[in-house]
Amino acid sequence: MAWALKLPLADEVIESGLVQDFDASLSGIGQELGAGAYSMSDVLALPIFKQEESSLPPDNENEILPFQYVLCAATSPAVKLHDETLTYLNQGQSYEIRMLDNRKLGELPEINGKLVKSIFRVVFHDRRLQYTEHQQLEGWRWNRPGDRILDIDIPMSVGIIDPRANPTQLNTVEFLWDPAKRTSVFIQVHCISTEFTMRKHGGEKGVPFRVQIDTFKENENGEYTEHLHSASCQIKVFKPKGADRKQKTDREKMEKRTPHEKEKYQPSYETTILTECSPWPEITYVNNSPSPGFNSSHSSFSLGEGNGSPNHQPEPPPPVTDNLLPTTTPQEAQQWLHRNRFSTFTRLFTNFSGADLLKLTRDDVIQICGPADGIRLFNALKGRMVRPRLTIYVCQESVQLREQQQQQPPPPPPQQKQEDGDSNGTFFVYHAIYLEELTAVELTEKIAQLFSISPHQISQIYKQGPTGIHVLISDEMIQNFQEEACFILDTLKAETSDSYHIILK
């Protein structure tokens, strides 16, 4: 009985000891992790978290890239930590971008002693505007005819070779450069961020752009299509001096913030380093064939060639009268639409070949493009040319024919003369002249063009009248010419100058 009473006593002692040990352990935890001593950084410093960090993939920020591009413009101080930098630019002002070669020894040896091609673009930062970029740029072109979005300031640039600016790509320029030599290109952005905002009531927030640079090396065929490196940065463009005011405003706002709030923002850097990105997709605008003039033999740029301004394009656009063929590929059909001023509809007809477009009926085209552009596109697809208002045929009188006429008796009356020659079997070759304005000036220009002379070399044009008189050609006389009338041109040297008189017989 006594032995049975000892068991509960032993249990109570053990239980009491366990409770005391548990209370002591709880009190220790309370002292170590009290409200005053608790720090999240201490928790993250625990070995278990460091182990997880070491298992993460390495960060690419410390990776040395083959090229680096530095925009010489200060970044905004009002950008939060871990956000992308933002740089303010003034419209039309020249900003330097330094092209730096960061290759390690032995890296990319295939471009040693060779040129590379870089393509500069100003594109939209917002995804919403990227989807409608083509329409946005076409609207800008309509409101600013003759202007470009992006230009190169060639006199200030150093080390660039053969700069190009395609007339159909207002936001793109390109050039060649040698990575082994100092290269700096000065760019000008002519659009402002508020031009692409939805509502324009004043004081609206402008949309951000991106400056992107894609660099390519030469392939076996001498074409610059092998991608090497791409980088970009975020910018906003203001009216002249507006970027300076915006930078000053941001700086003053940051100065008013508390030190604790300032820790959440990036400092303002004197230059902007473009960060690595994916290459820009070239789908709609760019032909995969090499740009004209880019080949294995290169010559340095001179001021008289390849100016990137709108008034000095390196090559004129192709004529707009070419016909679309059933064998035309979808890519060639896209180029045909651009050349014939149907750029708005290139995305609608992205996968259409020449045969697909030619199969469209008039109603189909009008339903897709609307009445005005639909009729114009249908006529262009069918190759319908506008008939001239007046067509005449002319033939230059030869010296041999003139000597024969002087030795022979007078010719028969005009109504007995054959249209393609005379009774002696002399053969005449006529050229067609098409007139639209029906003026003497237009006729002078067409005759000068026909015989490859300057219009200034033609003093007067006469028409041989009754009894051989010379009647001065006027606008009213041309308007009364018969359709498909035939004339023989005779030339007389002017007595007072080096010009000529033209006589229509």
Short mmCIF file of C-alpha atoms in Angstrom, two decimals:
data_model
loop_
_atom_site.label_atom_id
_atom_site.label_comp_id
_atom_site.label_asym_id
_atom_site.label_seq_id
_atom_site.Cartn_x
_atom_site.Cartn_y
_atom_site.Cartn_z
CA MET A 1 0.00 0.00 0.00
CA ALA A 2 2.87 2.33 0.86
CA TRP A 3 4.54 1.40 -2.41
CA ALA A 4 1.43 2.27 -4.34
CA LEU A 5 1.28 5.78 -2.79
CA LYS A 6 4.82 6.65 -4.03
CA LEU A 7 3.96 6.51 -7.74
CA PRO A 8 1.80 9.65 -7.88
CA LEU A 9 4.42 11.58 -5.91
CA ALA A 10 7.12 10.69 -8.41
CA ASP A 11 4.86 11.74 -11.29
CA GLU A 12 4.22 15.11 -9.71
CA VAL A 13 7.94 15.77 -9.26
CA ILE A 14 8.69 14.90 -12.90
CA GLU A 15 5.78 16.99 -14.17
CA SER A 16 6.86 19.98 -12.06
CA GLY A 17 10.39 19.77 -13.42
CA LEU A 18 9.18 19.69 -17.03
CA VAL A 19 7.00 22.75 -16.51
CA GLN A 20 9.88 24.74 -15.02
CA ASP A 21 12.20 23.81 -17.91
CA PHE A 22 9.58 24.79 -20.50
CA ASP A 23 8.92 28.15 -18.79
CA ALA A 24 12.63 28.88 -18.72
CA SER A 25 12.97 28.10 -22.42
CA LEU A 26 10.04 30.37 -23.24
CA SER A 27 11.48 33.23 -21.22
CA GLY A 28 14.76 32.91 -23.08
CA ILE A 29 13.02 33.15 -26.43
CA GLY A 30 11.14 36.19 -25.28
CA GLN A 31 14.35 37.94 -24.33
CA GLU A 32 16.08 37.16 -27.62
CA LEU A 33 13.17 37.93 -29.94
CA GLY A 34 11.51 40.75 -28.07
CA ALA A 35 9.97 43.63 -29.95
CA GLY A 36 12.97 45.83 -29.35
CA ALA A 37 15.57 43.33 -30.49
CA TYR A 38 13.72 41.81 -33.49
CA SER A 39 15.27 42.53 -36.92
CA MET A 40 14.27 40.98 -40.25
CA SER A 41 17.81 41.44 -41.57
CA ASP A 42 19.09 39.26 -38.71
CA VAL A 43 16.63 36.56 -39.67
CA LEU A 44 17.66 36.72 -43.34
CA ALA A 45 21.30 36.40 -42.24
CA LEU A 46 20.64 32.96 -40.80
CA PRO A 47 22.62 30.15 -42.47
CA ILE A 48 19.48 28.53 -43.89
CA PHE A 49 18.67 31.65 -45.93
CA LYS A 50 22.27 32.09 -47.06
CA GLN A 51 22.18 28.49 -48.27
CA GLU A 52 19.10 29.22 -50.37
CA GLU A 53 20.69 32.35 -51.85
CA SER A 54 23.78 30.41 -52.89
CA SER A 55 21.57 27.94 -54.75
CA LEU A 56 19.96 30.70 -56.87
CA PRO A 57 21.25 31.27 -60.43
CA PRO A 58 24.02 33.90 -60.64
CA ASP A 59 23.01 37.48 -61.39
CA ASN A 60 23.94 38.75 -64.88
CA GLU A 61 24.54 42.28 -63.72
CA ASN A 62 28.21 41.58 -63.02
CA GLU A 63 28.72 39.86 -66.38
CA ILE A 64 31.00 41.82 -68.70
CA LEU A 65 29.23 42.31 -72.04
CA PRO A 66 31.15 42.66 -75.32
CA PHE A 67 29.88 46.19 -75.90
CA GLN A 68 28.62 49.01 -73.73
CA TYR A 69 26.67 52.09 -74.81
CA VAL A 70 26.66 55.21 -72.63
CA LEU A 71 24.18 58.04 -73.18
CA CYS A 72 25.73 61.30 -71.98
CA ALA A 73 22.65 62.62 -70.17
CA ALA A 74 21.86 62.56 -66.45
CA THR A 75 19.33 60.12 -65.01
CA SER A 76 16.35 61.33 -63.00
CA PRO A 77 16.70 61.33 -59.17
CA ALA A 78 12.99 60.54 -58.76
CA VAL A 79 13.31 56.86 -59.66
CA LYS A 80 12.83 54.26 -56.94
CA LEU A 81 15.41 51.61 -56.13
CA HIS A 82 15.33 48.51 -58.35
CA ASP A 83 13.34 50.42 -61.01
CA GLU A 84 14.80 51.13 -64.43
CA THR A 85 16.55 54.48 -64.82
CA LEU A 86 14.73 57.33 -66.59
CA THR A 87 16.51 60.03 -68.59
CA TYR A 88 15.03 63.32 -69.77
CA LEU A 89 15.99 64.67 -73.22
CA ASN A 90 15.24 67.93 -75.01
CA GLN A 91 13.56 67.79 -78.40
CA GLY A 92 16.02 68.28 -81.27
CA GLN A 93 19.08 68.58 -79.01
CA SER A 94 22.17 66.50 -79.88
CA TYR A 95 23.11 63.90 -77.25
CA GLU A 96 26.28 61.81 -77.37
CA ILE A 97 26.18 58.03 -77.13
CA ARG A 98 29.61 56.46 -76.62
CA MET A 99 30.14 53.08 -78.25
CA LEU A 100 32.58 51.16 -76.01
CA ASP A 101 34.34 47.88 -76.77
CA ASN A 102 34.44 45.76 -73.56
CA ARG A 103 35.59 42.49 -75.07
CA LYS A 104 38.00 40.34 -73.10
CA LEU A 105 41.25 39.19 -74.68
CA GLY A 106 40.39 36.58 -77.28
CA GLU A 107 36.62 37.25 -77.20
CA LEU A 108 34.90 37.50 -80.59
CA PRO A 109 38.14 37.32 -82.60
CA GLU A 110 36.14 37.15 -85.84
CA ILE A 111 35.39 40.90 -85.67
CA ASN A 112 38.99 41.98 -85.10
CA GLY A 113 39.92 44.47 -87.80
CA LYS A 114 36.36 44.43 -89.17
CA LEU A 115 33.38 46.75 -88.99
CA VAL A 116 30.10 46.09 -87.23
CA LYS A 117 26.69 47.62 -87.90
CA SER A 118 24.57 49.25 -85.21
CA ILE A 119 20.89 50.11 -85.64
CA PHE A 120 19.45 52.85 -83.41
CA ARG A 121 15.72 52.98 -82.70
CA VAL A 122 13.36 55.15 -80.69
CA VAL A 123 10.41 52.94 -79.74
CA PHE A 124 7.57 53.00 -77.24
CA HIS A 125 8.17 51.78 -73.69
CA ASP A 126 4.51 50.99 -72.92
CA ARG A 127 3.30 47.63 -74.18
CA ARG A 128 -0.06 49.14 -75.13
CA LEU A 129 1.57 51.57 -77.54
CA GLN A 130 3.94 48.93 -78.90
CA TYR A 131 0.96 47.01 -80.27
CA THR A 132 -0.19 50.11 -82.22
CA GLU A 133 3.28 51.47 -83.00
CA HIS A 134 2.79 51.44 -86.76
CA GLN A 135 -0.45 53.41 -86.58
CA GLN A 136 1.08 55.85 -84.07
CA LEU A 137 4.08 56.54 -86.31
CA GLU A 138 1.90 56.92 -89.40
CA GLY A 139 -0.21 59.48 -87.53
CA TRP A 140 2.93 61.35 -86.51
CA ARG A 141 4.15 61.32 -90.13
CA TRP A 142 0.82 62.77 -91.25
CA ASN A 143 0.99 65.60 -88.71
CA ARG A 144 4.70 66.30 -89.30
CA PRO A 145 5.31 65.79 -93.05
CA GLY A 146 8.97 65.74 -93.99
CA ASP A 147 10.21 65.37 -90.39
CA ARG A 148 11.98 62.41 -88.82
CA ILE A 149 11.66 61.03 -85.29
CA LEU A 150 15.35 60.13 -85.01
CA ASP A 151 18.37 61.70 -86.72
CA ILE A 152 22.15 61.53 -86.47
CA ASP A 153 24.08 64.77 -85.97
CA ILE A 154 26.79 63.79 -88.44
CA PRO A 155 29.20 66.77 -88.03
CA MET A 156 29.49 66.11 -84.28
CA SER A 157 29.74 62.30 -84.51
CA VAL A 158 33.12 60.55 -84.50
CA GLY A 159 34.09 57.21 -86.03
CA ILE A 160 30.81 56.38 -87.78
CA ILE A 161 30.92 55.13 -91.37
CA ASP A 162 28.17 55.27 -94.00
CA PRO A 163 25.24 56.44 -91.83
CA ARG A 164 21.82 55.61 -93.26
CA ALA A 165 18.28 56.80 -92.60
CA ASN A 166 15.53 54.92 -94.46
CA PRO A 167 12.70 57.26 -95.59
CA THR A 168 10.07 54.68 -94.55
CA GLN A 169 11.51 54.22 -91.03
CA LEU A 170 11.27 57.58 -89.31
CA ASN A 171 12.44 56.21 -85.95
CA THR A 172 15.49 54.26 -87.13
CA VAL A 173 19.05 55.08 -88.21
CA GLU A 174 22.04 52.84 -88.78
CA PHE A 175 25.78 53.05 -89.44
CA LEU A 176 29.00 51.05 -89.49
CA TRP A 177 31.81 51.46 -86.96
CA ASP A 178 35.12 49.92 -85.92
CA PRO A 179 35.11 48.62 -82.31
CA ALA A 180 38.88 49.15 -82.13
CA LYS A 181 38.53 52.90 -82.71
CA ARG A 182 36.89 55.65 -80.69
CA THR A 183 33.25 55.96 -81.75
CA SER A 184 30.69 58.48 -80.52
CA VAL A 185 27.39 59.13 -82.25
CA PHE A 186 25.24 62.18 -81.54
CA ILE A 187 21.51 61.58 -81.90
CA GLN A 188 18.55 63.95 -82.08
CA VAL A 189 15.00 62.97 -81.11
CA HIS A 190 12.41 65.21 -82.76
CA CYS A 191 9.18 63.89 -81.23
CA ILE A 192 8.03 64.74 -77.70
CA SER A 193 6.40 62.38 -75.22
CA THR A 194 3.11 64.28 -75.05
CA GLU A 195 2.49 63.87 -78.80
CA PHE A 196 1.32 60.31 -78.16
CA THR A 197 -0.93 60.88 -75.13
CA MET A 198 -4.62 60.11 -75.49
CA ARG A 199 -5.96 63.39 -74.12
CA LYS A 200 -4.25 66.70 -74.78
CA HIS A 201 -5.66 69.33 -72.40
CA GLY A 202 -2.32 70.62 -71.12
CA GLY A 203 -0.33 69.30 -68.18
CA GLU A 204 -0.75 65.68 -69.25
CA LYS A 205 1.91 63.12 -68.48
CA GLY A 206 4.00 62.19 -71.52
CA VAL A 207 4.61 58.60 -72.56
CA PRO A 208 8.11 57.15 -72.09
CA PHE A 209 10.21 56.00 -75.03
CA ARG A 210 13.13 53.61 -75.33
CA VAL A 211 16.42 54.15 -77.13
CA GLN A 212 17.52 50.72 -78.34
CA ILE A 213 20.79 49.79 -80.06
CA ASP A 214 21.21 46.48 -81.91
CA THR A 215 24.69 45.55 -83.16
CA PHE A 216 25.41 42.98 -85.87
CA LYS A 217 28.50 41.46 -87.43
CA GLU A 218 29.14 40.50 -91.03
CA ASN A 219 28.31 37.01 -92.26
CA GLU A 220 29.97 35.00 -95.03
CA ASN A 221 28.01 36.86 -97.71
CA GLY A 222 29.01 40.30 -96.48
CA GLU A 223 25.59 40.95 -94.93
CA TYR A 224 25.26 42.37 -91.41
CA THR A 225 22.71 39.90 -90.05
CA GLU A 226 24.49 38.01 -87.22
CA HIS A 227 23.40 39.53 -83.92
CA LEU A 228 26.09 40.47 -81.39
CA HIS A 229 24.55 42.64 -78.69
CA SER A 230 21.49 44.74 -77.84
CA ALA A 231 20.91 47.33 -75.13
CA SER A 232 18.33 50.01 -74.35
CA CYS A 233 17.31 52.68 -71.84
CA GLN A 234 14.13 54.54 -70.94
CA ILE A 235 13.75 58.21 -71.91
CA LYS A 236 11.20 60.98 -71.96
CA VAL A 237 11.44 63.81 -74.49
CA PHE A 238 10.35 67.37 -73.71
CA LYS A 239 10.16 70.58 -75.67
CA PRO A 240 13.45 72.56 -75.78
CA LYS A 241 14.78 73.21 -72.23
CA GLY A 242 11.84 71.26 -70.78
CA ALA A 243 14.09 68.36 -69.78
CA ASP A 244 16.32 70.72 -67.76
CA ARG A 245 13.30 72.12 -65.92
CA LYS A 246 11.96 68.62 -65.21
CA GLN A 247 15.34 67.48 -63.88
CA LYS A 248 15.50 70.53 -61.61
CA THR A 249 11.95 69.92 -60.34
CA ASP A 250 12.74 66.28 -59.49
CA ARG A 251 15.92 67.31 -57.69
CA GLU A 252 14.07 69.92 -55.60
CA LYS A 253 11.38 67.37 -54.68
CA MET A 254 14.01 64.91 -53.50
CA GLU A 255 15.72 67.57 -51.38
CA LYS A 256 12.47 68.10 -49.46
CA ARG A 257 12.17 64.42 -48.57
CA THR A 258 13.41 63.00 -45.28
CA PRO A 259 16.64 60.96 -45.22
CA HIS A 260 14.62 57.82 -44.62
CA GLU A 261 12.49 58.48 -47.74
CA LYS A 262 15.57 59.31 -49.84
CA GLU A 263 16.91 55.82 -49.19
CA LYS A 264 14.07 54.45 -51.31
CA TYR A 265 15.25 56.32 -54.45
CA GLN A 266 18.23 56.03 -56.76
CA PRO A 267 20.82 58.79 -56.92
CA SER A 268 21.06 60.81 -60.13
CA TYR A 269 23.95 59.64 -62.32
CA GLU A 270 25.73 61.95 -64.76
CA THR A 271 25.41 59.43 -67.60
CA THR A 272 22.93 56.71 -68.57
CA ILE A 273 24.23 53.20 -69.20
CA LEU A 274 22.06 51.23 -71.60
CA THR A 275 21.17 47.82 -70.17
CA GLU A 276 21.23 44.57 -72.12
CA CYS A 277 17.96 43.52 -73.77
CA SER A 278 16.59 41.27 -76.47
CA PRO A 279 17.13 42.34 -80.11
CA TRP A 280 14.31 44.32 -81.66
CA PRO A 281 12.16 42.11 -83.92
CA GLU A 282 12.35 43.21 -87.55
CA ILE A 283 9.08 42.00 -89.05
CA THR A 284 7.13 44.73 -90.78
CA TYR A 285 9.52 47.39 -91.91
CA VAL A 286 12.88 45.89 -92.62
CA ASN A 287 13.93 43.79 -95.57
CA ASN A 288 16.11 40.80 -94.70
CA SER A 289 18.41 41.59 -97.60
CA PRO A 290 21.39 43.81 -96.80
CA SER A 291 20.95 47.55 -96.92
CA PRO A 292 22.11 49.09 -100.20
CA GLY A 293 25.70 50.16 -99.94
CA PHE A 294 26.69 47.82 -97.08
CA ASN A 295 29.23 45.40 -98.53
CA SER A 296 32.73 44.14 -97.91
CA SER A 297 34.46 47.21 -99.32
CA HIS A 298 33.87 50.32 -97.26
CA SER A 299 34.86 53.95 -97.50
CA SER A 300 34.69 56.56 -94.77
CA PHE A 301 31.80 58.95 -94.75
CA SER A 302 32.15 62.41 -96.27
CA LEU A 303 29.81 65.34 -95.72
CA GLY A 304 28.42 65.10 -99.21
CA GLU A 305 27.14 61.53 -98.83
CA GLY A 306 24.56 59.66 -96.83
CA ASN A 307 23.20 62.56 -94.83
CA GLY A 308 20.61 61.29 -92.40
CA SER A 309 18.40 64.37 -92.67
CA PRO A 310 15.07 64.23 -94.53
CA ASN A 311 16.37 66.49 -97.29
CA HIS A 312 19.44 64.33 -98.00
CA GLN A 313 18.35 60.72 -98.12
CA PRO A 314 21.01 58.30 -99.37
CA GLU A 315 18.65 56.73 -101.91
CA PRO A 316 15.33 57.90 -103.34
CA PRO A 317 12.33 55.68 -102.69
CA PRO A 318 11.42 53.29 -105.49
CA PRO A 319 8.80 54.39 -108.00
CA VAL A 320 5.18 53.85 -107.03
CA THR A 321 4.07 52.64 -110.47
CA ASP A 322 5.46 49.08 -110.24
CA ASN A 323 2.94 46.32 -110.70
CA LEU A 324 2.28 43.47 -108.27
CA LEU A 325 2.86 40.01 -109.74
CA PRO A 326 1.23 36.68 -108.78
CA THR A 327 4.72 35.33 -107.99
CA THR A 328 5.38 38.07 -105.41
CA THR A 329 6.26 36.69 -101.96
CA PRO A 330 4.52 37.99 -98.79
CA GLN A 331 7.66 39.93 -97.85
CA GLU A 332 7.85 41.55 -101.31
CA ALA A 333 4.12 42.31 -101.09
CA GLN A 334 4.76 44.19 -97.82
CA GLN A 335 7.41 46.29 -99.57
CA TRP A 336 5.04 46.95 -102.47
CA LEU A 337 2.37 48.20 -100.06
CA HIS A 338 4.90 50.57 -98.47
CA ARG A 339 6.08 51.90 -101.83
CA ASN A 340 2.56 52.57 -102.99
CA ARG A 341 1.51 54.43 -99.81
CA PHE A 342 -0.56 51.63 -98.24
CA SER A 343 1.57 51.35 -95.08
CA THR A 344 -1.52 51.55 -92.86
CA PHE A 345 -2.70 48.16 -94.11
CA THR A 346 0.58 46.23 -94.02
CA ARG A 347 -0.37 44.44 -90.80
CA LEU A 348 -3.74 43.41 -92.23
CA PHE A 349 -2.00 41.86 -95.25
CA THR A 350 1.03 40.45 -93.38
CA ASN A 351 0.73 36.91 -94.79
CA PHE A 352 -0.73 37.86 -98.19
CA SER A 353 1.33 36.99 -101.26
CA GLY A 354 0.95 38.72 -104.61
CA ALA A 355 -1.47 36.04 -105.78
CA ASP A 356 -3.60 36.46 -102.63
CA LEU A 357 -3.87 40.23 -103.10
CA LEU A 358 -4.66 39.96 -106.81
CA LYS A 359 -7.54 37.56 -106.08
CA LEU A 360 -9.34 40.18 -103.99
CA THR A 361 -12.40 41.68 -105.62
CA ARG A 362 -13.24 45.36 -105.61
CA ASP A 363 -15.88 44.80 -102.92
CA ASP A 364 -13.39 42.82 -100.79
CA VAL A 365 -10.81 45.61 -100.85
CA ILE A 366 -13.37 48.33 -100.11
CA GLN A 367 -14.75 46.32 -97.19
CA ILE A 368 -11.24 45.86 -95.73
CA CYS A 369 -9.74 49.29 -96.38
CA GLY A 370 -12.75 51.60 -96.66
CA PRO A 371 -14.09 53.34 -99.80
CA ALA A 372 -11.28 55.84 -100.47
CA ASP A 373 -8.22 53.68 -99.86
CA GLY A 374 -10.03 50.57 -101.09
CA ILE A 375 -10.64 51.99 -104.56
CA ARG A 376 -7.06 53.29 -104.71
CA LEU A 377 -5.64 49.91 -103.67
CA PHE A 378 -7.86 48.04 -106.14
CA ASN A 379 -6.71 50.25 -109.01
CA ALA A 380 -3.08 49.79 -107.95
CA LEU A 381 -3.49 46.00 -107.77
CA LYS A 382 -4.96 45.90 -111.26
CA GLY A 383 -2.24 48.19 -112.59
CA ARG A 384 -4.71 50.76 -113.88
CA MET A 385 -2.90 53.84 -115.10
CA VAL A 386 -4.53 57.27 -115.39
CA ARG A 387 -4.88 58.20 -119.04
CA PRO A 388 -3.14 61.46 -120.01
CA ARG A 389 -5.26 64.39 -121.10
CA LEU A 390 -3.43 64.68 -124.43
CA THR A 391 -1.09 62.43 -126.42
CA ILE A 392 0.98 63.67 -129.36
CA TYR A 393 3.70 62.03 -131.44
CA VAL A 394 6.88 63.79 -132.48
CA CYS A 395 9.81 62.90 -134.72
CA GLN A 396 13.08 64.78 -135.09
CA GLU A 397 13.86 65.81 -138.64
CA SER A 398 17.26 64.49 -139.69
CA VAL A 399 19.90 66.45 -141.60
CA GLN A 400 19.91 63.81 -144.33
CA LEU A 401 16.16 64.20 -144.87
CA ARG A 402 16.52 67.98 -145.01
CA GLU A 403 19.21 67.73 -147.75
CA GLN A 404 17.03 65.33 -149.74
CA GLN A 405 14.09 67.69 -149.52
CA GLN A 406 16.24 70.59 -150.78
CA GLN A 407 17.39 68.58 -153.83
CA GLN A 408 13.94 67.18 -154.72
CA PRO A 409 10.83 68.97 -155.99
CA PRO A 410 8.30 70.23 -153.42
CA PRO A 411 6.57 67.42 -151.52
CA PRO A 412 2.89 66.59 -152.11
CA PRO A 413 0.17 68.17 -149.93
CA PRO A 414 0.04 66.95 -146.28
CA GLN A 415 -3.12 64.91 -146.83
CA GLN A 416 -1.31 62.77 -149.41
CA LYS A 417 1.67 62.10 -147.13
CA GLN A 418 1.85 58.79 -145.35
CA GLU A 419 1.84 58.86 -141.58
CA ASP A 420 4.94 56.73 -141.16
CA GLY A 421 7.00 58.09 -144.08
CA ASP A 422 6.90 59.95 -147.39
CA SER A 423 6.46 58.89 -151.00
CA ASN A 424 10.22 58.32 -151.36
CA GLY A 425 10.18 55.60 -148.72
CA THR A 426 11.84 57.63 -145.95
CA PHE A 427 11.01 56.01 -142.60
CA PHE A 428 10.04 58.18 -139.58
CA VAL A 429 10.39 57.07 -135.95
CA TYR A 430 7.99 58.90 -133.62
CA HIS A 431 8.06 59.31 -129.86
CA ALA A 432 4.96 59.69 -127.71
CA ILE A 433 4.60 62.75 -125.45
CA TYR A 434 1.91 62.63 -122.76
CA LEU A 435 0.61 65.95 -121.48
CA GLU A 436 -1.40 66.51 -118.29
CA GLU A 437 -1.32 70.27 -117.71
CA LEU A 438 -1.62 71.25 -121.40
CA THR A 439 0.77 74.18 -121.09
CA ALA A 440 3.69 75.42 -123.19
CA VAL A 441 6.02 75.02 -120.21
CA GLU A 442 5.06 71.35 -119.85
CA LEU A 443 5.58 70.74 -123.58
CA THR A 444 9.02 72.38 -123.37
CA GLU A 445 10.02 70.16 -120.45
CA LYS A 446 8.78 66.99 -122.18
CA ILE A 447 10.65 67.77 -125.42
CA ALA A 448 13.82 68.60 -123.46
CA GLN A 449 13.48 65.33 -121.53
CA LEU A 450 12.94 63.39 -124.74
CA PHE A 451 16.18 64.65 -126.31
CA SER A 452 18.20 64.78 -123.06
CA ILE A 453 18.77 68.52 -123.00
CA SER A 454 17.98 71.22 -120.47
CA PRO A 455 14.64 73.07 -120.83
CA HIS A 456 16.63 76.32 -120.69
CA GLN A 457 18.25 75.38 -124.02
CA ILE A 458 14.86 75.66 -125.73
CA SER A 459 14.13 79.33 -126.40
CA GLN A 460 10.74 79.12 -128.14
CA ILE A 461 8.44 76.52 -129.67
CA TYR A 462 6.64 77.34 -132.90
CA LYS A 463 4.07 75.52 -134.99
CA GLN A 464 4.34 75.76 -138.74
CA GLY A 465 1.13 77.32 -140.03
CA PRO A 466 -0.37 78.01 -143.45
CA THR A 467 2.07 79.16 -146.16
CA GLY A 468 4.96 78.13 -143.87
CA ILE A 469 4.50 80.81 -141.21
CA HIS A 470 5.77 80.16 -137.67
CA VAL A 471 3.08 80.51 -134.98
CA LEU A 472 4.24 80.81 -131.36
CA ILE A 473 2.96 77.91 -129.25
CA SER A 474 0.68 79.01 -126.38
CA ASP A 475 -1.31 77.19 -123.71
CA GLU A 476 -4.53 77.77 -125.63
CA MET A 477 -3.05 76.34 -128.83
CA ILE A 478 -1.95 73.16 -127.01
CA GLN A 479 -5.42 72.78 -125.51
CA ASN A 480 -6.78 72.72 -129.07
CA PHE A 481 -4.35 70.10 -130.37
CA GLN A 482 -6.04 67.01 -131.76
CA GLU A 483 -5.57 63.77 -129.85
CA GLU A 484 -2.63 61.71 -131.22
CA ALA A 485 -1.55 64.48 -133.59
CA CYS A 486 1.81 63.86 -135.34
CA PHE A 487 4.58 66.46 -135.69
CA ILE A 488 8.10 66.58 -137.11
CA LEU A 489 10.49 68.61 -134.98
CA ASP A 490 12.84 70.99 -136.71
CA THR A 491 15.50 72.90 -134.77
CA LEU A 492 16.92 76.34 -135.47
CA LYS A 493 19.91 77.88 -133.67
CA ALA A 494 19.00 81.08 -131.85
CA GLU A 495 21.00 84.08 -133.03
CA THR A 496 21.53 85.80 -129.68
CA SER A 497 22.25 82.81 -127.41
CA ASP A 498 23.24 79.15 -127.30
CA SER A 499 19.59 78.04 -127.16
CA TYR A 500 17.41 76.61 -129.91
CA HIS A 501 14.02 77.24 -131.47
CA ILE A 502 11.77 74.19 -131.98
CA ILE A 503 9.38 74.12 -134.93
CA LEU A 504 6.49 71.63 -135.04
CA LYS A 505 5.70 70.77 -138.66
#
